[in-house]
Coordinates of C-alpha atoms and ligand atoms in Angstrom, one line a residue:
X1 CA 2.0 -17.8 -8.7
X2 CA 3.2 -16.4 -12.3
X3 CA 7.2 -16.8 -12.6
X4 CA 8.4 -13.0 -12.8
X5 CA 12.1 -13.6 -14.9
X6 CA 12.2 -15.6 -17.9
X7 CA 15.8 -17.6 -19.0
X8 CA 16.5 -17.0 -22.6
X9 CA 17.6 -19.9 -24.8
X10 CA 19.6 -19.8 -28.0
X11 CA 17.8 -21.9 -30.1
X12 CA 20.7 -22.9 -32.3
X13 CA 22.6 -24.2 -29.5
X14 CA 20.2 -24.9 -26.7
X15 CA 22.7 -22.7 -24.7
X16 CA 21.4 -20.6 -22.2
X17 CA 22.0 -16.7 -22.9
X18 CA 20.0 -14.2 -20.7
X19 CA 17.3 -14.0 -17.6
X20 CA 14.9 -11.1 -18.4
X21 CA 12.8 -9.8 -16.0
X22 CA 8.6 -10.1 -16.5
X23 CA 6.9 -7.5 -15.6
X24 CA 4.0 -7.8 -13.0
X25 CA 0.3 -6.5 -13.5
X26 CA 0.9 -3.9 -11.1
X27 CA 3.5 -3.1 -12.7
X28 CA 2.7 -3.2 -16.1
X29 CA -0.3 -0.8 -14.5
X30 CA 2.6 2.0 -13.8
X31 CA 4.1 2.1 -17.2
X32 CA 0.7 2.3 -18.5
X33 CA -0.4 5.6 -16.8
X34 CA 3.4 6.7 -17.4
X35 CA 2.8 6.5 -21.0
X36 CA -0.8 7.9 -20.6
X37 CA 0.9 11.2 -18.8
X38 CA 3.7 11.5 -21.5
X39 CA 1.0 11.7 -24.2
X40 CA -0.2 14.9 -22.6
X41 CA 3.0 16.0 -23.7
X42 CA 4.0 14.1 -27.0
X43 CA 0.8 15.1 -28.5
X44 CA 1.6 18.8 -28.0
X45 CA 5.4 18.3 -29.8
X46 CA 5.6 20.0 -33.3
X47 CA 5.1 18.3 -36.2
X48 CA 8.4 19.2 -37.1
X49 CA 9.8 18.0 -33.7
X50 CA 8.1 14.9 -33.5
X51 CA 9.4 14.2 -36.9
X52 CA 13.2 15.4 -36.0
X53 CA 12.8 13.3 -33.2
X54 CA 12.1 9.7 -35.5
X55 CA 15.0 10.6 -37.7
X56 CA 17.0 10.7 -34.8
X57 CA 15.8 7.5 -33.9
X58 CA 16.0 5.9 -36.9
X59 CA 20.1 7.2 -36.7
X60 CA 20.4 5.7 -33.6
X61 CA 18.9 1.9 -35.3
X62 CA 21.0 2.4 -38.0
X63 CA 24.2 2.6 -35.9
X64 CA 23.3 0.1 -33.9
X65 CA 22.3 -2.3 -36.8
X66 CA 24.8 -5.0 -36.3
X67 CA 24.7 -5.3 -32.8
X68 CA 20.9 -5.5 -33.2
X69 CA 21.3 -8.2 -35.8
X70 CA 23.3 -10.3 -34.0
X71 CA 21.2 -9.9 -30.9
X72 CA 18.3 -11.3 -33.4
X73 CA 20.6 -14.0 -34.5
X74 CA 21.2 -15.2 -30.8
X75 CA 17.6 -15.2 -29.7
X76 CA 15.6 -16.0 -32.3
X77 CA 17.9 -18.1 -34.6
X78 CA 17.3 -15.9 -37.4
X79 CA 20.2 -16.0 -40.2
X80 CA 22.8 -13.5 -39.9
X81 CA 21.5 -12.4 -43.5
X82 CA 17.9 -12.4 -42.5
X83 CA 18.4 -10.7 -39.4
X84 CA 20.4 -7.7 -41.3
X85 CA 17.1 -6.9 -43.5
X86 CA 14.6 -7.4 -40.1
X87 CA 16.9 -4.4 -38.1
X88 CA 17.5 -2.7 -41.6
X89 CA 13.8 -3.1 -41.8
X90 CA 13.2 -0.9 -38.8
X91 CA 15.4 1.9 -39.5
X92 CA 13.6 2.1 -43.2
X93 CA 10.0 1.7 -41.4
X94 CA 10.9 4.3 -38.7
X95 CA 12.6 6.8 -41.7
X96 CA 9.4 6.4 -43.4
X97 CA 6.8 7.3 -40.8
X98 CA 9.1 10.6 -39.0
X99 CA 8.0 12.2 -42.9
X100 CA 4.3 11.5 -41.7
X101 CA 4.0 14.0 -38.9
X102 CA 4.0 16.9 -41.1
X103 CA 1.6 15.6 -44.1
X104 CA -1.2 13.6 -41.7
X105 CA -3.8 16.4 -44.0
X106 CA -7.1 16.7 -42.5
X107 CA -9.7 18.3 -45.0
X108 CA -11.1 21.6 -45.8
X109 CA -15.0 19.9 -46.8
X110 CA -17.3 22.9 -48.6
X111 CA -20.7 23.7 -46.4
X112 CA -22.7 26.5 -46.5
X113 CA -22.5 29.1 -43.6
X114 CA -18.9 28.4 -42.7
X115 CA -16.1 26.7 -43.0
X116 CA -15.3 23.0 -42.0
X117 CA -12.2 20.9 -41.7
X118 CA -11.1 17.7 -40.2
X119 CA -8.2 16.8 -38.0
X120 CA -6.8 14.1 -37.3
X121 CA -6.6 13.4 -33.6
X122 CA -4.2 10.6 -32.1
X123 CA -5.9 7.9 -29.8
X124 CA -3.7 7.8 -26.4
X125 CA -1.6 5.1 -25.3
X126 CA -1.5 2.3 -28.0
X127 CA -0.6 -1.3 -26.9
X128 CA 1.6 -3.1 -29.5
X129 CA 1.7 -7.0 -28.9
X130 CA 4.7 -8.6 -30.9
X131 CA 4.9 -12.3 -31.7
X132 CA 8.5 -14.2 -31.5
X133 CA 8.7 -14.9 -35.5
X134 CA 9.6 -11.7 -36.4
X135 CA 10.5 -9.1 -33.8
X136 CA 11.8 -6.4 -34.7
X137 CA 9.6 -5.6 -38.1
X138 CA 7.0 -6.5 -36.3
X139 CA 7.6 -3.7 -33.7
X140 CA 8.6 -1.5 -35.7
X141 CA 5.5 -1.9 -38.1
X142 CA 3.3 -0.7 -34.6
X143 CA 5.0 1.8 -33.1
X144 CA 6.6 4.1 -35.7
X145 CA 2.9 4.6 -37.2
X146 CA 1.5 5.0 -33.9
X147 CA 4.5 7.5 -32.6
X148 CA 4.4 9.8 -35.9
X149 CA 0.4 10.0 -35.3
X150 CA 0.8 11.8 -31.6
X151 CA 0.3 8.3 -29.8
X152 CA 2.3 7.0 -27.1
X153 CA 3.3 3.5 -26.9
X154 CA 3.7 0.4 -24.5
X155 CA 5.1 -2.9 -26.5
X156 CA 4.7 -6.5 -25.3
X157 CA 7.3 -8.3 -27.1
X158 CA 7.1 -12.1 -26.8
X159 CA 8.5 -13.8 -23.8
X160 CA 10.9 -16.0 -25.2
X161 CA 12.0 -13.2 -28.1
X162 CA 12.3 -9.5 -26.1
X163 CA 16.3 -8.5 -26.3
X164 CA 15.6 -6.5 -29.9
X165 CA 12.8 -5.1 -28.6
X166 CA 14.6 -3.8 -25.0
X167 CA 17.3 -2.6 -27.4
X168 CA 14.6 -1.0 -29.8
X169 CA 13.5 1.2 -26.6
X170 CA 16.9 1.7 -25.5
X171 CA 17.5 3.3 -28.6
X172 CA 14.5 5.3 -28.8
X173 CA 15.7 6.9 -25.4
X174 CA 19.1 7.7 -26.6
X175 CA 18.3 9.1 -29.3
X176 CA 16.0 12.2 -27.8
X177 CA 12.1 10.1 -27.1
X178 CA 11.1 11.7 -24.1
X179 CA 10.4 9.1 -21.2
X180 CA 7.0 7.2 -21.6
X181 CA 6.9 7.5 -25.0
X182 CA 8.1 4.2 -26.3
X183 CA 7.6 2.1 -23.3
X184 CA 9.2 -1.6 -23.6
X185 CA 7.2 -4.2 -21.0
X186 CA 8.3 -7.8 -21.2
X187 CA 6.7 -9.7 -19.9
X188 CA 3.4 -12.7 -20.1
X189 CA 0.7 -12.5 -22.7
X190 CA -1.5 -13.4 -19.8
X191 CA -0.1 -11.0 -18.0
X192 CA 1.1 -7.6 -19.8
X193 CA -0.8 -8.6 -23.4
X194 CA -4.4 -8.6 -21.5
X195 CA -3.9 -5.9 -19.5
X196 CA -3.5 -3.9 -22.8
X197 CA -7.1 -5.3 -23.4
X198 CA -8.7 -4.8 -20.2
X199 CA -6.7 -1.1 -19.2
X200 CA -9.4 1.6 -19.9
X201 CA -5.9 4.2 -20.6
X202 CA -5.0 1.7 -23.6
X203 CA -6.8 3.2 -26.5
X204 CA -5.6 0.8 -29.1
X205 CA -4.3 -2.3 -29.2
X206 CA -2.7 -4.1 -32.4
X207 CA -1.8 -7.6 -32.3
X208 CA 0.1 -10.0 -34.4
X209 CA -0.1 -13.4 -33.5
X210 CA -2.0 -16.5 -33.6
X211 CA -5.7 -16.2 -34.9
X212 CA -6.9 -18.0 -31.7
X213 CA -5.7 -15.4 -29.4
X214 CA -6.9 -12.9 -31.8
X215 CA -10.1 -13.9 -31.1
X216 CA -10.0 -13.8 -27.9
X217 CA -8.2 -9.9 -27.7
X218 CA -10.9 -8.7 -30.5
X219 CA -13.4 -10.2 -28.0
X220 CA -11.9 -8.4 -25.2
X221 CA -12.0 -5.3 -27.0
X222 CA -15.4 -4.7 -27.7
X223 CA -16.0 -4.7 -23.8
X224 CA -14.6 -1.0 -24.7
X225 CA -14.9 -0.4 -27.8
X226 CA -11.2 -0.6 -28.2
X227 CA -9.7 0.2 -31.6
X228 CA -7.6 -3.4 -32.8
X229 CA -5.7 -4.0 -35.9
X230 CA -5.1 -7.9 -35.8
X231 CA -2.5 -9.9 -38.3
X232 CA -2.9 -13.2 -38.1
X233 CA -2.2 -16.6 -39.5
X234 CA -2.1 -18.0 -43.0
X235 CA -2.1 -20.7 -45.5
X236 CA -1.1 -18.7 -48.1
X237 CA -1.1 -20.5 -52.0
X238 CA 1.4 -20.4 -54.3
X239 CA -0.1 -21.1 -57.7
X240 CA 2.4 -22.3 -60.1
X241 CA 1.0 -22.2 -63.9
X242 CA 2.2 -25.0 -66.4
X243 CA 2.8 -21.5 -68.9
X244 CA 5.5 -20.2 -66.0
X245 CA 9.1 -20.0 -66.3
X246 CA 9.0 -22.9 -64.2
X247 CA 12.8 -22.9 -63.6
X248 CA 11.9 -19.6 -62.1
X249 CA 9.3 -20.6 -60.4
X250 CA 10.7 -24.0 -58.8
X251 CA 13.8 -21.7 -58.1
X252 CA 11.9 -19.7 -56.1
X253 CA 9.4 -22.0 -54.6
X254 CA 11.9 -23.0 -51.0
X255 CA 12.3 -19.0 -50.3
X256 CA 8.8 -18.7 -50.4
X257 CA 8.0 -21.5 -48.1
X258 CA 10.9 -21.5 -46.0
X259 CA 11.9 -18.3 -44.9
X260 CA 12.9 -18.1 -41.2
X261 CA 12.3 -21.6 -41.1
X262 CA 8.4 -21.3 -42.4
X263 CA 7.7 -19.2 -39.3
X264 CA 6.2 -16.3 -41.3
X265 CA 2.3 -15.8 -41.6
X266 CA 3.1 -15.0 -45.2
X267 CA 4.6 -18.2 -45.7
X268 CA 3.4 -19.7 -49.6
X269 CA 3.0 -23.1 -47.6
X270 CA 0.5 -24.6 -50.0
X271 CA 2.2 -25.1 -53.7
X272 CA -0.4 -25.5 -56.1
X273 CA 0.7 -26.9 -59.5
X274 CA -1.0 -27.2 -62.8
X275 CA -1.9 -30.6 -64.0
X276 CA 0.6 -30.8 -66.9
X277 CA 3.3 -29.2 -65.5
X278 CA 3.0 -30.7 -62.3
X279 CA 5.8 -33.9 -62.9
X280 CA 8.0 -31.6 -64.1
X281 CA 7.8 -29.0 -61.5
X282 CA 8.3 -31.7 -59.1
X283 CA 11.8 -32.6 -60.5
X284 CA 13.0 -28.8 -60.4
X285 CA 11.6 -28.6 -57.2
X286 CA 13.7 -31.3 -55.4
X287 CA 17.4 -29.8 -56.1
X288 CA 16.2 -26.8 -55.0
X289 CA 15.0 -27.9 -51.8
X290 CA 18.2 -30.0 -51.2
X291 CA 20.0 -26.8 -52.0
X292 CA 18.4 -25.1 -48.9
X293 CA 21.6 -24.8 -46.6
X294 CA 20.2 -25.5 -43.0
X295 CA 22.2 -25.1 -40.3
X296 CA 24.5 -22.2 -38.2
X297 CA 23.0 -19.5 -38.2
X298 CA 25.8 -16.9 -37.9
X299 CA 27.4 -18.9 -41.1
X300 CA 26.9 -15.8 -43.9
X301 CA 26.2 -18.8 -46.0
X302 CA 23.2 -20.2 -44.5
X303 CA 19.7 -20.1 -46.0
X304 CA 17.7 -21.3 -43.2
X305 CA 18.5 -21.3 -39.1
X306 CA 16.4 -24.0 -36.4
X307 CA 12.9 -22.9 -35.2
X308 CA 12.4 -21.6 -32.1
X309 CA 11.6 -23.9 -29.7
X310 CA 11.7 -27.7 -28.8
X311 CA 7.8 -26.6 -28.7
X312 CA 7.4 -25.4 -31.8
X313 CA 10.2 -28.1 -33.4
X314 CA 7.4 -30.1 -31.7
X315 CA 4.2 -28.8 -33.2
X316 CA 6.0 -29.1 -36.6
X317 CA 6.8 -33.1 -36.2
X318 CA 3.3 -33.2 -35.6
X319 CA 2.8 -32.8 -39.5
X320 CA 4.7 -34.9 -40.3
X321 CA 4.0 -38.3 -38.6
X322 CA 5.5 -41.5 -39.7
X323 CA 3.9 -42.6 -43.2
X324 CA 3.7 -38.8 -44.1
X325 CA 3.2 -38.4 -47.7
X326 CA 7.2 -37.3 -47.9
X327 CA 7.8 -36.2 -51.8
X328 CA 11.3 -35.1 -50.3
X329 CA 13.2 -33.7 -47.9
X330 CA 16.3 -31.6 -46.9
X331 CA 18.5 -32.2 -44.1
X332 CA 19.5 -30.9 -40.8
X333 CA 22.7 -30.8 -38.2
X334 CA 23.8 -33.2 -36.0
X335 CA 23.5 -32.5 -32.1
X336 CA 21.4 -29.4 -30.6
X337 CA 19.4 -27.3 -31.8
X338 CA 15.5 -27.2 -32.5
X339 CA 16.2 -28.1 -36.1
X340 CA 13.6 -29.3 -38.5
X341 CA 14.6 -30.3 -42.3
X342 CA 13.2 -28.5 -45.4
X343 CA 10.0 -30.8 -46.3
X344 CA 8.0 -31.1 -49.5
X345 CA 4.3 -33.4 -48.7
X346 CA 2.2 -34.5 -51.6
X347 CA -0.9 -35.5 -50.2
X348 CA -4.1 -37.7 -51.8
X349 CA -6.6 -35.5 -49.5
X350 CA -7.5 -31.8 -49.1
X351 CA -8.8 -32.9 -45.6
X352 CA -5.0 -33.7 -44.8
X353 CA -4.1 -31.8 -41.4
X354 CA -0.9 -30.4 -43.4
X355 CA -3.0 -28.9 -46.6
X356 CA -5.6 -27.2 -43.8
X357 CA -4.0 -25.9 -41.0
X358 CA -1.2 -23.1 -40.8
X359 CA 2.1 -25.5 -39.7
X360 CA 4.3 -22.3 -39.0
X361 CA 7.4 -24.6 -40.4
X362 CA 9.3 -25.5 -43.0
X363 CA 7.2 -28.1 -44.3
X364 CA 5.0 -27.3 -48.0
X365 CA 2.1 -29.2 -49.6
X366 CA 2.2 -29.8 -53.0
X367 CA -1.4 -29.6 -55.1
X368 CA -2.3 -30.6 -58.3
X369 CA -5.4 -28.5 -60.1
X370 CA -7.0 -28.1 -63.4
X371 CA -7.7 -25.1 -64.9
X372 CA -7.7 -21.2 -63.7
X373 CA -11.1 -21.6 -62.1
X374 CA -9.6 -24.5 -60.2
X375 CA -6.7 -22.7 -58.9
X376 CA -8.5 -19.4 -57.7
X377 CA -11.1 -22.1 -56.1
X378 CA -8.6 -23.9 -54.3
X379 CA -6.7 -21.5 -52.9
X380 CA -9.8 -20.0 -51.6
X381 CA -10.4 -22.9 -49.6
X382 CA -9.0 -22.1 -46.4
X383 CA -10.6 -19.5 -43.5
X384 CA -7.2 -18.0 -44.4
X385 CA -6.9 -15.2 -46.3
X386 CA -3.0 -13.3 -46.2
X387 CA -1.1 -13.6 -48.7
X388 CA 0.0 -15.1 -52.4
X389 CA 1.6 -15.6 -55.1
X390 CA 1.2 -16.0 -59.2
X391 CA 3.3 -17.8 -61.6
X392 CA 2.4 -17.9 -64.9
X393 CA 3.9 -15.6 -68.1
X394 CA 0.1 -14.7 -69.2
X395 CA -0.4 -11.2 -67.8
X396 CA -4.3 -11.5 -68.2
X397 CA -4.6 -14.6 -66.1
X398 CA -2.3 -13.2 -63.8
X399 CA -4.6 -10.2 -63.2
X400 CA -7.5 -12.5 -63.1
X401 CA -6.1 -14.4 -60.6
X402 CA -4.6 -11.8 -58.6
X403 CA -8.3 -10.5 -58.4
X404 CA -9.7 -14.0 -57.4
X405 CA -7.8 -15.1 -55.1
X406 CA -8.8 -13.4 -51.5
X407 CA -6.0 -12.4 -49.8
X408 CA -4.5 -9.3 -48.9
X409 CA -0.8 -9.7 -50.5
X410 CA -0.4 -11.1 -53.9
X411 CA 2.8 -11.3 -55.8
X412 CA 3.0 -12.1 -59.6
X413 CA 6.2 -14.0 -60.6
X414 CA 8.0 -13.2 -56.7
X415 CA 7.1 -14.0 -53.0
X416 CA 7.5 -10.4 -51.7
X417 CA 4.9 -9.4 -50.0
X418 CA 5.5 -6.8 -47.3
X419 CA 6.9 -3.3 -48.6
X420 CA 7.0 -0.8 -45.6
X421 CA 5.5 1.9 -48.4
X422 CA 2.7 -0.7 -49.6
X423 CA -0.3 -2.0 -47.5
X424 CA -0.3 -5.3 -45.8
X425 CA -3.2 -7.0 -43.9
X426 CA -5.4 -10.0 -44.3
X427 CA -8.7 -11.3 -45.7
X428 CA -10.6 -13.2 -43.7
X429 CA -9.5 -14.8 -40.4
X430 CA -5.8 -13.6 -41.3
X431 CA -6.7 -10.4 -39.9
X432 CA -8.6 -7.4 -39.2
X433 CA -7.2 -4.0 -40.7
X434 CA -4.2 -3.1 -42.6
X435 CA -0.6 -2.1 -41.5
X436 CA 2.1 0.3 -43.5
X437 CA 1.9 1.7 -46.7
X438 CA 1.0 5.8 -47.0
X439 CA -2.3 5.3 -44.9
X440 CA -1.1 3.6 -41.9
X441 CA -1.5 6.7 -39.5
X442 CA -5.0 6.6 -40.3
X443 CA -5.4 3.5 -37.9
X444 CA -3.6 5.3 -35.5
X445 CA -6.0 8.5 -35.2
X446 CA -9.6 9.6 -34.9
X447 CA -11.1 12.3 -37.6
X448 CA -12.5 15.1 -35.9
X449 CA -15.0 17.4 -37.8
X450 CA -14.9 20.9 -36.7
X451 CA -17.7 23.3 -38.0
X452 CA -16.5 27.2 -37.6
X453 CA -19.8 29.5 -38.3
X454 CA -19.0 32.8 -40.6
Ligands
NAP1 P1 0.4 -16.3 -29.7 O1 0.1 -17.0 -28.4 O2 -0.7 -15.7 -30.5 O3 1.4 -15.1 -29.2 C1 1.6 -13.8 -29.9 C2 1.8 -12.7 -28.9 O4 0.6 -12.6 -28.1 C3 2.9 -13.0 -27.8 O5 3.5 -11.8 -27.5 C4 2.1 -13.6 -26.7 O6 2.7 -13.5 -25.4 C5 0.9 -12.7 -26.7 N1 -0.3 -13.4 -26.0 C6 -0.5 -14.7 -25.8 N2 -1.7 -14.8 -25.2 C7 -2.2 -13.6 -25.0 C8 -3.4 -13.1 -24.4 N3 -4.3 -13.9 -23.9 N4 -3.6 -11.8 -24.3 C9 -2.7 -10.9 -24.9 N5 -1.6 -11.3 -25.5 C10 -1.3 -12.7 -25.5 O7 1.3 -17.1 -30.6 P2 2.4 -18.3 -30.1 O8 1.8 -19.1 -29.0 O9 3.7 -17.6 -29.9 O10 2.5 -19.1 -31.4 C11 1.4 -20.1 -31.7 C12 1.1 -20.2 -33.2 O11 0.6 -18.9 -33.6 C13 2.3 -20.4 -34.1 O12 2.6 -21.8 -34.2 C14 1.7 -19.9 -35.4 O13 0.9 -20.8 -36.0 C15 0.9 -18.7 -35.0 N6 1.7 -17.4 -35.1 C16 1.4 -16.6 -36.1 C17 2.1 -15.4 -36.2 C18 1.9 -14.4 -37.3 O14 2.7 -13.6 -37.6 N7 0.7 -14.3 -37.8 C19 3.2 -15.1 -35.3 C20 3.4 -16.0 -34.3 C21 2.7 -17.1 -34.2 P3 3.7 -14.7 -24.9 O15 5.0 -14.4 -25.5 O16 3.8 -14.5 -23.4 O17 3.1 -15.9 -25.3
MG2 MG1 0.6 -18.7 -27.3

């Protein structure tokens, strides 16, 4: 027997905030054909329409914005600051793909005895399946694609992290969406998340999340030939040059790691340092870790919030057991909350747990190497493949390395990595397919060649 209402928690307080409602399978089966009737309809809108119709929605996010931030702040723990950019995020990613409708181009390809063009036809229902670490760019970075191309689409967001999302589809409604269109299910990944994999009506689905259960949707896929766009995990390097502003770059170095608490896929978790600089980066490194304000995360002064579960506080610890190679460490608040301090480890041993596997936390490996060639091969050693970043004032090597290094996001002399007008996906077992940037409806429809004889 599957519980069918989940109790929220705030994670920076351990107080309890909401019960939400799980949807069943035979439920989740009636929102499913509902979306699969309203894209009889959608499909037919005007470009033009369909287009008004974002814009609209994007309004509506944009009014809402605080509320939605705080929301964000309550379930997930993100910072007030960071969960101001994630529901500013969505507006911007929604603005951006309501200008698609009326420039998705098909082709006018020369033949001889006739004319022939291409069109680009959307899929059906798309299934969207949203992880907890990011929740509303993460939704936002499915469906507004999927919605501009003619789709309609149902949205799993994760169990313990769905009010943003609710909201998101609230929104959608009020601002003109006709019913079906933007369908919200909370509810189980065993539950609602399969059934996007196993429902013959789902056309797509595109999953961020673990690269285990990845897997095991890509897997379930292929039983239909299901379209999937997967982003997945990553142990992304950030490779510090002794030739960098290393001010800069040390400066820098806790943003890139810590973010939401390390619980990004793009986190730069492994620090690689140059030989000779490497002492020295160490010492700018430690004040700027100990600067990394942990704590409330409605405080407009706080850099990084608690993670998101005991579970997951839990999971973390587990990198760092007693006897940890601890180079230094930040601190946390006293009493509840599933708080975990800003860590720096300087292991002896690539085979350490903490330098292999993705820790989803605030807790960086520091690495020395040798040269360039040492660099590109080290960060290369990992089935991961996302994201990246360059330090070094040499605009060659930078471009050499940028080119070595196999991952899908690389930043020179920064840790941005995901633009909403830029492409972002991963190498290797990060992922399967790219999100955003100007091509993104092109994963959200099929080409059809039509042949008209003269
Ligand atoms: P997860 O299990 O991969 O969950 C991601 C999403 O998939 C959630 O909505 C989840 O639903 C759903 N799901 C789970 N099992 C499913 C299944 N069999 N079929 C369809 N959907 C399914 O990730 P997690 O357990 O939350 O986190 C575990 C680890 O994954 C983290 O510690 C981190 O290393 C990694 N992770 C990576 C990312 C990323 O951005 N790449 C994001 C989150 C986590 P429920 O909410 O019901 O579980
Ligand atoms: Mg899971």
């Amino acid at each position: 027997m599957t519980a069918t209402t989940f109790d929220i928690i705030n994670p920076a307080t351990e107080e309890f905030l909401e019960t939400v409602e799980l949807a069943s399978l035979a439920e989740t089966d009636t929102l499913i054909a509902r979306a699969a009737a309203a894209f009889e309809t959608w499909r037919k809108v005007s470009p033009s329409d369909r287009a008004l119709l974002l814009r609209r929605f994007a309004a509506a996010v944009d009014a809402d914005l605080e509320n939605l931030a705080q929301l964000e702040v309550r379930n997930a723990g993100h910072t007030i600051g960071n969960a101001r950019w994630e529901a500013g995020n969505a507006r911007d990613v929604i603005n951006y793909y309501s200008a698609a409708p009326e420039r998705h181009f098909g082709r006018q390809i020369p033949v001889a005895g006739g004319l022939d063009v291409t069109f680009h036809e959307p899929l059906g229902v798309v299934g969207v399946i949203v992880p907890w670490n990011f929740p509303m760019p993460i939704a936002a970075w499915g469906f507004a694609p999927a919605l501009a191309a003619g789709n309609t689409v149902v949205l799993k967001p994760a169990e313990i992290t769905p009010l943003t999302a609710i909201r998101l589809g609230e929104l959608a409604r009020e601002a003109g969406l006709p019913d079906g269109v933007l369908t919200i299910i909370p509810g189980k990944g065993s539950v609602v998340g399969e059934r996007f994999v196993t429902h013959p009506a789902v056309r797509k689905v595109v999953f961020t999340g673990s690269t285990q259960v990845g897997k095991q949707i890509m897997a379930g896929c292929a039983e239909q030939v299901k379209r999937v766009t997967l982003e997945l995990g990553g142990k992304s390097a950030n490779i510090v040059f002794a030739d960098a502003d290393l001010q800069a770059a040390a400066a820098a170095a806790p943003g890139g790691a810590f973010d939401n608490a390390g619980q990004d896929c793009c986190a730069r978790s492994r620090i690689l340092v140059e030989k000779s600089a490497y002492d020295s980066f160490l010492e700018l490194l430690e004040p700027a870790v100990r600067a990394v304000k942990v704590g409330d995360p409605t405080d407009e002064s706080t850099v990084m919030g608690p993670l998101i579960s005991a579970r997951q506080r839990e999971t973390v610890a587990g990198f760092v057991p007693s006897g940890a190679p601890i180079a230094f460490q930040g601190e946390v608040p006293e009493g509840p909350g599933f708080w975990f301090p800003p860590t720096v480890l300087a292991p002896d041993s690539f085979d350490d747990r903490a330098v292999r596997e993705e820790i989803f936390g605030p807790v960086v490996v520091v690495v020395p190497f040798n040269d360039e060639a040492d660099a590109v091969r080290i960060a290369n050693d990992t089935e991961y493949g996302l994201s990246g970043s360059i330090w070094t004032q040499d605009i060659g090597r930078a471009l050499r390395v940028a080119r070595g290094v196999d991952a899908g996001n690389l930043s020179v002399n920064s840790h941005s990595s995901v633009r909403y007008s830029t492409p972002f996906g991963g190498f290797k077992q990060s992922g399967l397919g790219r999100e955003l940037g100007p091509d993104a409806l092109d994963s959200f429809s099929e080409v059809k060649n039509v042949f008209i004889a003269h």
